[in-house]
Short mmCIF file of C-alpha atoms in Angstrom, two decimals:
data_model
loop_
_atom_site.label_atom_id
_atom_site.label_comp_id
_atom_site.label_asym_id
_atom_site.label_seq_id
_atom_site.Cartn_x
_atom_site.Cartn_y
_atom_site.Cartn_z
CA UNK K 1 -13.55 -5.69 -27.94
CA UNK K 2 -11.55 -6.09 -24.78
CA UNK K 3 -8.99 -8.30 -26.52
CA UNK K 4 -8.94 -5.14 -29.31
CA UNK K 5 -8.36 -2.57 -26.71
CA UNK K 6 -6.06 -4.41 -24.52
CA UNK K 7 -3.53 -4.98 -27.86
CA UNK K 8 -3.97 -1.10 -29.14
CA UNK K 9 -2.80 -0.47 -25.52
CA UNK K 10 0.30 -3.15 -25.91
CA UNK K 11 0.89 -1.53 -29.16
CA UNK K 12 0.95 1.86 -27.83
CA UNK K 13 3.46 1.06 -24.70
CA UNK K 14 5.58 -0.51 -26.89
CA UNK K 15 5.94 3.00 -29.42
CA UNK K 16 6.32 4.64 -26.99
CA UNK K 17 9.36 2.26 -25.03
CA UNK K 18 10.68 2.57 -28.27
CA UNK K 19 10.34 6.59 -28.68
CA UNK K 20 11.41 7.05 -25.05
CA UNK K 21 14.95 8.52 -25.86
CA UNK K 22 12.91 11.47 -27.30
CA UNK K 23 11.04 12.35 -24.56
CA UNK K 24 13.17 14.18 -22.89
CA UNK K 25 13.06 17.40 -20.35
CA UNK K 26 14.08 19.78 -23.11
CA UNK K 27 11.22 18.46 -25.42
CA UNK K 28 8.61 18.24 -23.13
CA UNK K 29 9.91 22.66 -22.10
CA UNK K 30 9.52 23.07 -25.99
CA UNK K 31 5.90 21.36 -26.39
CA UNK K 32 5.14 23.46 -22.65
CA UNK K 33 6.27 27.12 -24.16
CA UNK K 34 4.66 26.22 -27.21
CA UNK K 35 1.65 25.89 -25.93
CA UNK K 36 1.65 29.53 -24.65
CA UNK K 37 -1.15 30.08 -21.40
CA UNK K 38 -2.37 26.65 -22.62
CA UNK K 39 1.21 25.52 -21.08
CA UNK K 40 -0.09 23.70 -17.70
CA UNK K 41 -2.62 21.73 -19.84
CA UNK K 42 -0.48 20.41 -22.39
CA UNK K 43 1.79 19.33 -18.73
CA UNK K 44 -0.95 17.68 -17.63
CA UNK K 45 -2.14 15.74 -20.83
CA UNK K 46 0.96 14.72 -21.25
CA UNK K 47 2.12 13.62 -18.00
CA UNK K 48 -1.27 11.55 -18.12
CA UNK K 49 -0.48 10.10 -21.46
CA UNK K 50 2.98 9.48 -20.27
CA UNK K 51 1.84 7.23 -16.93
CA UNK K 52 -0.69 5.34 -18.66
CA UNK K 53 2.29 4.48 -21.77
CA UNK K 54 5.11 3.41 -18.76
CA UNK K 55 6.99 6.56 -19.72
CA UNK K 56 9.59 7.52 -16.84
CA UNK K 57 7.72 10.59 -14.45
CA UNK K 58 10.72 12.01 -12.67
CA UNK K 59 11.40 13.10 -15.85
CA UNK K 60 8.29 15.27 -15.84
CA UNK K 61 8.45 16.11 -11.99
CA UNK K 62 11.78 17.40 -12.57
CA UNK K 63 10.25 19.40 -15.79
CA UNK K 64 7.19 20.55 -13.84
CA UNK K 65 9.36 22.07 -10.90
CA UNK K 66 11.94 23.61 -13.55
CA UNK K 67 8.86 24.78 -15.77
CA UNK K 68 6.59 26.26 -13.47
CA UNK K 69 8.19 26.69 -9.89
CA UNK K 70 7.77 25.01 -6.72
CA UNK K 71 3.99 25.51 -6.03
CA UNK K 72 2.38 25.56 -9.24
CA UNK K 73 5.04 22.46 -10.47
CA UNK K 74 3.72 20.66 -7.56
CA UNK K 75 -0.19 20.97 -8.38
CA UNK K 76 0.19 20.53 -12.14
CA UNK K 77 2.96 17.31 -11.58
CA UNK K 78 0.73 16.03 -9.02
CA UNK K 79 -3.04 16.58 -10.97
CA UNK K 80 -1.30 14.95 -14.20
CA UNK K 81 0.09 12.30 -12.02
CA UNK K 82 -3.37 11.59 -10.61
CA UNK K 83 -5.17 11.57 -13.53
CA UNK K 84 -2.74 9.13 -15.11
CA UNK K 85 -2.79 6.87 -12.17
CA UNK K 86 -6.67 7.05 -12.89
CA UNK K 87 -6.48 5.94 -16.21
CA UNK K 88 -4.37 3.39 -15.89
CA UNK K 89 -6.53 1.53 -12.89
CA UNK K 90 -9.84 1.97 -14.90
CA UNK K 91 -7.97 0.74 -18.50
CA UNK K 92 -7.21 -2.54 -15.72
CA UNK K 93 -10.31 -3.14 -13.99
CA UNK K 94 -12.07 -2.86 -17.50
CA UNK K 95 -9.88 -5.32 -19.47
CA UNK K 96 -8.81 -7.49 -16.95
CA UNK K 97 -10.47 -7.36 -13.06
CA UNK K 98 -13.07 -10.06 -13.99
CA UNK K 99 -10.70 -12.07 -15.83
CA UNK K 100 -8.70 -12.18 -12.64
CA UNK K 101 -11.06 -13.28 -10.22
CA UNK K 102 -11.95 -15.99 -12.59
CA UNK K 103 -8.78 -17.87 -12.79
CA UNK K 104 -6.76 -16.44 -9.35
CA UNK K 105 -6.66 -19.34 -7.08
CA UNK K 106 -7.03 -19.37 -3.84
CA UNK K 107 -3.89 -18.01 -2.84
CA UNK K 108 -4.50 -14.94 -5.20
CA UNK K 109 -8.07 -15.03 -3.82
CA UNK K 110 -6.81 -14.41 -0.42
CA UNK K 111 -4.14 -11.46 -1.33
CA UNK K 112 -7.13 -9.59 -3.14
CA UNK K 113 -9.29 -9.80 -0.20
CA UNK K 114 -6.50 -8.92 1.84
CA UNK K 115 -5.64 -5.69 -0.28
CA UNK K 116 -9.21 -5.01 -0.51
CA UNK K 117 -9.56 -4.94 3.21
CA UNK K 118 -6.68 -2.61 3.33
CA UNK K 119 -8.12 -0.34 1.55
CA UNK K 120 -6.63 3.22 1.77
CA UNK K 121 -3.83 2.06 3.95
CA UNK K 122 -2.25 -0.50 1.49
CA UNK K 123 -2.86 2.46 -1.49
CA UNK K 124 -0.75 4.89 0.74
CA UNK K 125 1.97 2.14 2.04
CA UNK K 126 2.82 1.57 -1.83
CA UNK K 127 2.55 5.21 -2.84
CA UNK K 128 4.99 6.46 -0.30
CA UNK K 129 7.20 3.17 -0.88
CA UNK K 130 9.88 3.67 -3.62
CA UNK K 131 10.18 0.10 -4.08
CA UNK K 132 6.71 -0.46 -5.85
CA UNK K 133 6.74 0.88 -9.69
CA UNK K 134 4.56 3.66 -10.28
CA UNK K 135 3.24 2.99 -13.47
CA UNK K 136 3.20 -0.92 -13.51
CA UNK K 137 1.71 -0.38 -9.93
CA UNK K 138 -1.50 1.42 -11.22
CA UNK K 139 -2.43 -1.35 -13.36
CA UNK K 140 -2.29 -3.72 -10.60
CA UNK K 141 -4.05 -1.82 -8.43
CA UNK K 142 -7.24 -1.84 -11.01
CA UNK K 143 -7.13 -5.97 -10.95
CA UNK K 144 -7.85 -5.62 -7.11
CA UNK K 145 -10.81 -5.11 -5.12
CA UNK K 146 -10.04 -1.38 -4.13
CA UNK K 147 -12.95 0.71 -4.68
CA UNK K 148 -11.96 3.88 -7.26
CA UNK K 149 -12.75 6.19 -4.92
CA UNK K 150 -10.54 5.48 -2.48
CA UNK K 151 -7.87 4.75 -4.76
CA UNK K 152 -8.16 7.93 -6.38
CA UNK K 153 -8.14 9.89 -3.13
CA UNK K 154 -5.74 8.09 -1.38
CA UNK K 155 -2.97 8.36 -4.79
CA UNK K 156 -3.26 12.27 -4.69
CA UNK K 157 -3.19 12.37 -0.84
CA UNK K 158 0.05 10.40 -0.24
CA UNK K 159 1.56 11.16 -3.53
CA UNK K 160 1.69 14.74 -2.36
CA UNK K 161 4.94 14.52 0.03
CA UNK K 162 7.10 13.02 -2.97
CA UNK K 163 5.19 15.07 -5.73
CA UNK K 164 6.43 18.38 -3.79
CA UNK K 165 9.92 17.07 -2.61
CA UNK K 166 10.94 16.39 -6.30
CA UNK K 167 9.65 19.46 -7.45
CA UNK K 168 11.76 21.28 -5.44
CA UNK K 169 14.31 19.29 -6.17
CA UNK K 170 13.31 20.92 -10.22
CA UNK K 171 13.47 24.13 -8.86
CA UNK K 172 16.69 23.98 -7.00
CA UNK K 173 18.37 22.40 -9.92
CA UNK K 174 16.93 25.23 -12.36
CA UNK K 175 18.30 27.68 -9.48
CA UNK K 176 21.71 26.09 -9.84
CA UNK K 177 22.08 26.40 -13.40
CA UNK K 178 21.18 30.17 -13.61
CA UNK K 179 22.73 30.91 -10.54
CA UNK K 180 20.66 32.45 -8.69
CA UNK K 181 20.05 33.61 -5.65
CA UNK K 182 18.76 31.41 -3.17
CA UNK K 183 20.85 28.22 -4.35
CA UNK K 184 21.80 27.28 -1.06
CA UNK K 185 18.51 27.30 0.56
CA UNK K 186 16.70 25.73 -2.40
CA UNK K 187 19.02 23.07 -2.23
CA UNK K 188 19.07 22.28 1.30
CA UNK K 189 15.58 22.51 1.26
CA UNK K 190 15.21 19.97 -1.44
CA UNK K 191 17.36 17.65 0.37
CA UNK K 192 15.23 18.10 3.73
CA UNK K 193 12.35 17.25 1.80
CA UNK K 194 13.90 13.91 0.33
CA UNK K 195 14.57 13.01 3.77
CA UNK K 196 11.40 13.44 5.48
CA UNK K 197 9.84 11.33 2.44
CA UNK K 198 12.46 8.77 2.99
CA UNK K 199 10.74 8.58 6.83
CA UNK K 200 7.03 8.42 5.53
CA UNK K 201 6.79 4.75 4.94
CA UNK K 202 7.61 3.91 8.41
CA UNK K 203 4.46 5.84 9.86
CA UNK K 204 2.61 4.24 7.04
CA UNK K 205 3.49 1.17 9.02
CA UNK K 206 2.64 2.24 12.11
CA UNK K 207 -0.92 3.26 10.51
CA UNK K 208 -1.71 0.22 8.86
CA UNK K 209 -1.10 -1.89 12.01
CA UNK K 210 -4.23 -2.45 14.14
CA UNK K 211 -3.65 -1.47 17.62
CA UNK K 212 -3.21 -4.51 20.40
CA UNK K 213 -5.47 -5.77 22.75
CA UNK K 214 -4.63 -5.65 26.21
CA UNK K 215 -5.19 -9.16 28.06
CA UNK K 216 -7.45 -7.70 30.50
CA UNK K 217 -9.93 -7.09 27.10
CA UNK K 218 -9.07 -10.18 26.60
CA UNK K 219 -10.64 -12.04 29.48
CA UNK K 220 -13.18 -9.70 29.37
CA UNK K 221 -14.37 -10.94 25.79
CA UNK K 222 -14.05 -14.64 26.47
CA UNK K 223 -15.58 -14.20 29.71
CA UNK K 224 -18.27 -12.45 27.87
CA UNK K 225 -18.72 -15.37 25.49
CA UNK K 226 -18.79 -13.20 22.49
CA UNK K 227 -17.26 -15.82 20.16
CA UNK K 228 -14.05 -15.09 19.84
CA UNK K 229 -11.63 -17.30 18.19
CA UNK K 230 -8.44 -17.62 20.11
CA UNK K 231 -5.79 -18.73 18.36
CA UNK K 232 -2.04 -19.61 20.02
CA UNK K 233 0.43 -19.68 17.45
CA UNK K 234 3.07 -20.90 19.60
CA UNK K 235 4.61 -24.57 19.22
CA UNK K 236 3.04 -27.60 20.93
CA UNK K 237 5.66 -27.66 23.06
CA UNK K 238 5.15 -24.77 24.14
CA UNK K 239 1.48 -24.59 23.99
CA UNK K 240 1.65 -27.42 27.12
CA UNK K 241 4.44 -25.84 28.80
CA UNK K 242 5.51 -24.20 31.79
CA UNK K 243 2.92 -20.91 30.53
CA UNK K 244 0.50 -23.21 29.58
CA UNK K 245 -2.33 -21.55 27.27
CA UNK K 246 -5.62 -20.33 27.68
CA UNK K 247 -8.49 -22.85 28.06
CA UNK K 248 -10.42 -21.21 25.23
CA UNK K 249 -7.53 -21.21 22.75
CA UNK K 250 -7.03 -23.35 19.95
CA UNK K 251 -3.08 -23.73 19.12
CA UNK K 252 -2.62 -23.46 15.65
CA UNK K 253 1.41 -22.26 14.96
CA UNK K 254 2.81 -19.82 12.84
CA UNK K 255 4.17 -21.54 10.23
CA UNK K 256 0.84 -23.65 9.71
CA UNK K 257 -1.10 -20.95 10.20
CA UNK K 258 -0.94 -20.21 6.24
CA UNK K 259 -2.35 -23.82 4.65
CA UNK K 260 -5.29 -23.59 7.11
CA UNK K 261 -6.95 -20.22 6.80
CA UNK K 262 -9.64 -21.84 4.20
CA UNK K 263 -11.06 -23.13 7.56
CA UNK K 264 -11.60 -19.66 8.84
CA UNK K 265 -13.46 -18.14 5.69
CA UNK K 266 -16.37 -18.17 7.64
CA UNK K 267 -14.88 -15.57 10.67
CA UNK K 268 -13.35 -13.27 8.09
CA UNK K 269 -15.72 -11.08 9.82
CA UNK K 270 -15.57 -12.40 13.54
CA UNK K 271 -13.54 -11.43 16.22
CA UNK K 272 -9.95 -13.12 16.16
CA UNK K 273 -7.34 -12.77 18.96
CA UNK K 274 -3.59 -13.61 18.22
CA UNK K 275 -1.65 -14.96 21.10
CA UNK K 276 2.33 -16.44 21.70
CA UNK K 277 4.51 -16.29 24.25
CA UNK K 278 5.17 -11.73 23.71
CA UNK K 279 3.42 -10.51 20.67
CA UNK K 280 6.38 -10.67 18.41
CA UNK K 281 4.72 -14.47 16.41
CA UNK K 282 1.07 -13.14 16.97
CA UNK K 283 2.24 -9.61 15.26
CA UNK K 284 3.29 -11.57 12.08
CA UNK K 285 0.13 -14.20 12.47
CA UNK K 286 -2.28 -10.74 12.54
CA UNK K 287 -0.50 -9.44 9.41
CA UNK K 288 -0.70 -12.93 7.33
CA UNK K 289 -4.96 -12.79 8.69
CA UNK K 290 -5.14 -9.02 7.75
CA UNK K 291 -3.69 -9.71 4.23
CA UNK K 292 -6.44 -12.73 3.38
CA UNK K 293 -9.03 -10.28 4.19
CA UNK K 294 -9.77 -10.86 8.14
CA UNK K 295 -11.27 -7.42 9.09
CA UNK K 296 -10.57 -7.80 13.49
CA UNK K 297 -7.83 -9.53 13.96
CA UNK K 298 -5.70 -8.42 16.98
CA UNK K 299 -2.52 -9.27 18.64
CA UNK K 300 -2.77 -10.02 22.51
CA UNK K 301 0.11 -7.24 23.84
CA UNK K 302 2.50 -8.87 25.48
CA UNK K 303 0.99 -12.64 25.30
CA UNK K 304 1.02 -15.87 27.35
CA UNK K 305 3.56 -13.86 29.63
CA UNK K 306 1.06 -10.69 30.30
CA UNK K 307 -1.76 -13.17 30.94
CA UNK K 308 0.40 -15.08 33.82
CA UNK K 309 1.65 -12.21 34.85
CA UNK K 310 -1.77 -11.21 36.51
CA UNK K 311 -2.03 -14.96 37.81
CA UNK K 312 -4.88 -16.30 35.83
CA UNK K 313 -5.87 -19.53 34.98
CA UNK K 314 -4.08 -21.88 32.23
CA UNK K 315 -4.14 -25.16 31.20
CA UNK K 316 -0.69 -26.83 31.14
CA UNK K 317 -1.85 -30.62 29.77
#
């Protein structure tokens, strides 16, 4: 039945690929007013229709803001947006999540986990990230770990800011071609709000990164004994050095770090600390451990040269 259902859906993307040049924004304002004060639910069916199919949506958030104004464009673009999104990730998960995590290898094991892990933070990094395909990227959300719920509610959250901003942009081109008014504001404002989404993905960043650890936290930990695992991903050279390293540390560098994270399956869990000579290595050593699914993994701020800085001990053989 799967195998049945996931071909009617190849079958139906590829009508509609082929149909595309039809659906257009004067079609879809036809189908709208035809609908009468049904109008907003015919939007939303359709825009729904259209994700899950691979149909282009700034088509319909254009229509949406030209249709139905700012405010009311935004809700209805967004809500059929949402519920497309919605589809798609349950038509995936059904056909094709187990499927997935019986053949991914252990690679593809550890980006799942990773994703999974994320949770709402990876959901919103994409969403607000032009780069990533909408409608290819809903599917491929459903063959991760990400629970529905938090997909669902993290899509409409951060797909709000671009939702509204090309709305607007809708509505200001509507208010160009009739001439009305307020042009000049709508359009600067439409532009304003293209720029501030253009800025969103960078305090995405800044939310999905963990916050550091101090080194005094540090000491305080390993002089606790609460099993941390220490790992200095600096060279060996460096490792023995004029900083020297931590007696507790284990030096394990960067760009091995990736072939030997099977070892550390067990401490997915556990405490890890990230250390180098700053926190510029340890930053991209935390991000390669968050993304295989390591749940406490922290960079030391400022490293091997914060930690001699208040004169402790090393070990420089």
């Amino acid at each position: 039945m799967r195998w049945v259902l996931g071909l009617a859906l190849v079958l139906a993307i590829a009508f509609a690929l082929a149909w595309r040049d039809r659906f257009d924004a004067a079609a879809l304002q036809a189908w709208v007013e035809g609908a009468g004060a049904a109008g907003p639910v015919v939007f939303i069916g359709l825009y729904a229709v259209a994700t899950v199919l691979f149909l282009p949506g700034a088509v319909l958030t254009l229509a949406g803001g030209t249709l139905f104004g700012p405010l009311w464009g935004t809700l209805w673009n967004l809500t059929g947006a949402t519920l497309g999104a919605a589809l798609a990730f349950l038509i995936a998960r059904h056909l094709g999540a187990d499927w997935v995590a019986r053949r991914a290898g252990p690679r593809l094991q550890r980006l799942n986990e990773g994703v999974a892990s994320e949770g709402w933070r990876f959901v919103a990094f994409v969403r607000l990230v032009p780069l990533f395909p909408f409608n290819l990227l809903n599917y491929a959300l459903g063959l991760t770990r990400i629970s529905f719920v938090t997909y669902l509610l993290s899509t409409w959250v951060f797909m709000l800011p671009g939702a509204f901003a090309y709305t607007w942009l809708g509505h200001a081109g509507r208010e160009a071609l009739s001439g009305g008014d307020g042009l000049v504001r709508n359009v600067t404002i439409a532009v304003s709000l293209l720029a501030a989404v253009a800025l969103l993905p960078r305090l995405v960043r800044q939310l999905r990164a963990k916050p550091m650890l101090d080194v005094l936290d540090l000491k305080c930990e390993l002089e606790a004994g609460e099993g941390v695992l220490l790992l200095d991903v600096r060279t060996v050279a460096e490792f023995t050095g004029d900083l020297g390293h931590i007696a507790q540390a284990r030096n394990l560098t960067l760009e091995e770090l990736p072939e030997c994270l099977v070892e550390f399956e067990s401490r997915k869990q556990r405490p890890v600390r990230l250390i180098c000579r700053t926190d510029r290595r340890s930053a991209q050593a935390a991000r390669l451990l968050a993304e295989a699914g390591f749940s406490d993994a922290q960079v030391i701020r400022g490293g091997m040269t914060a930690w001699r800085a208040h004169g402790w001990a090393v070990v420089n053989a």
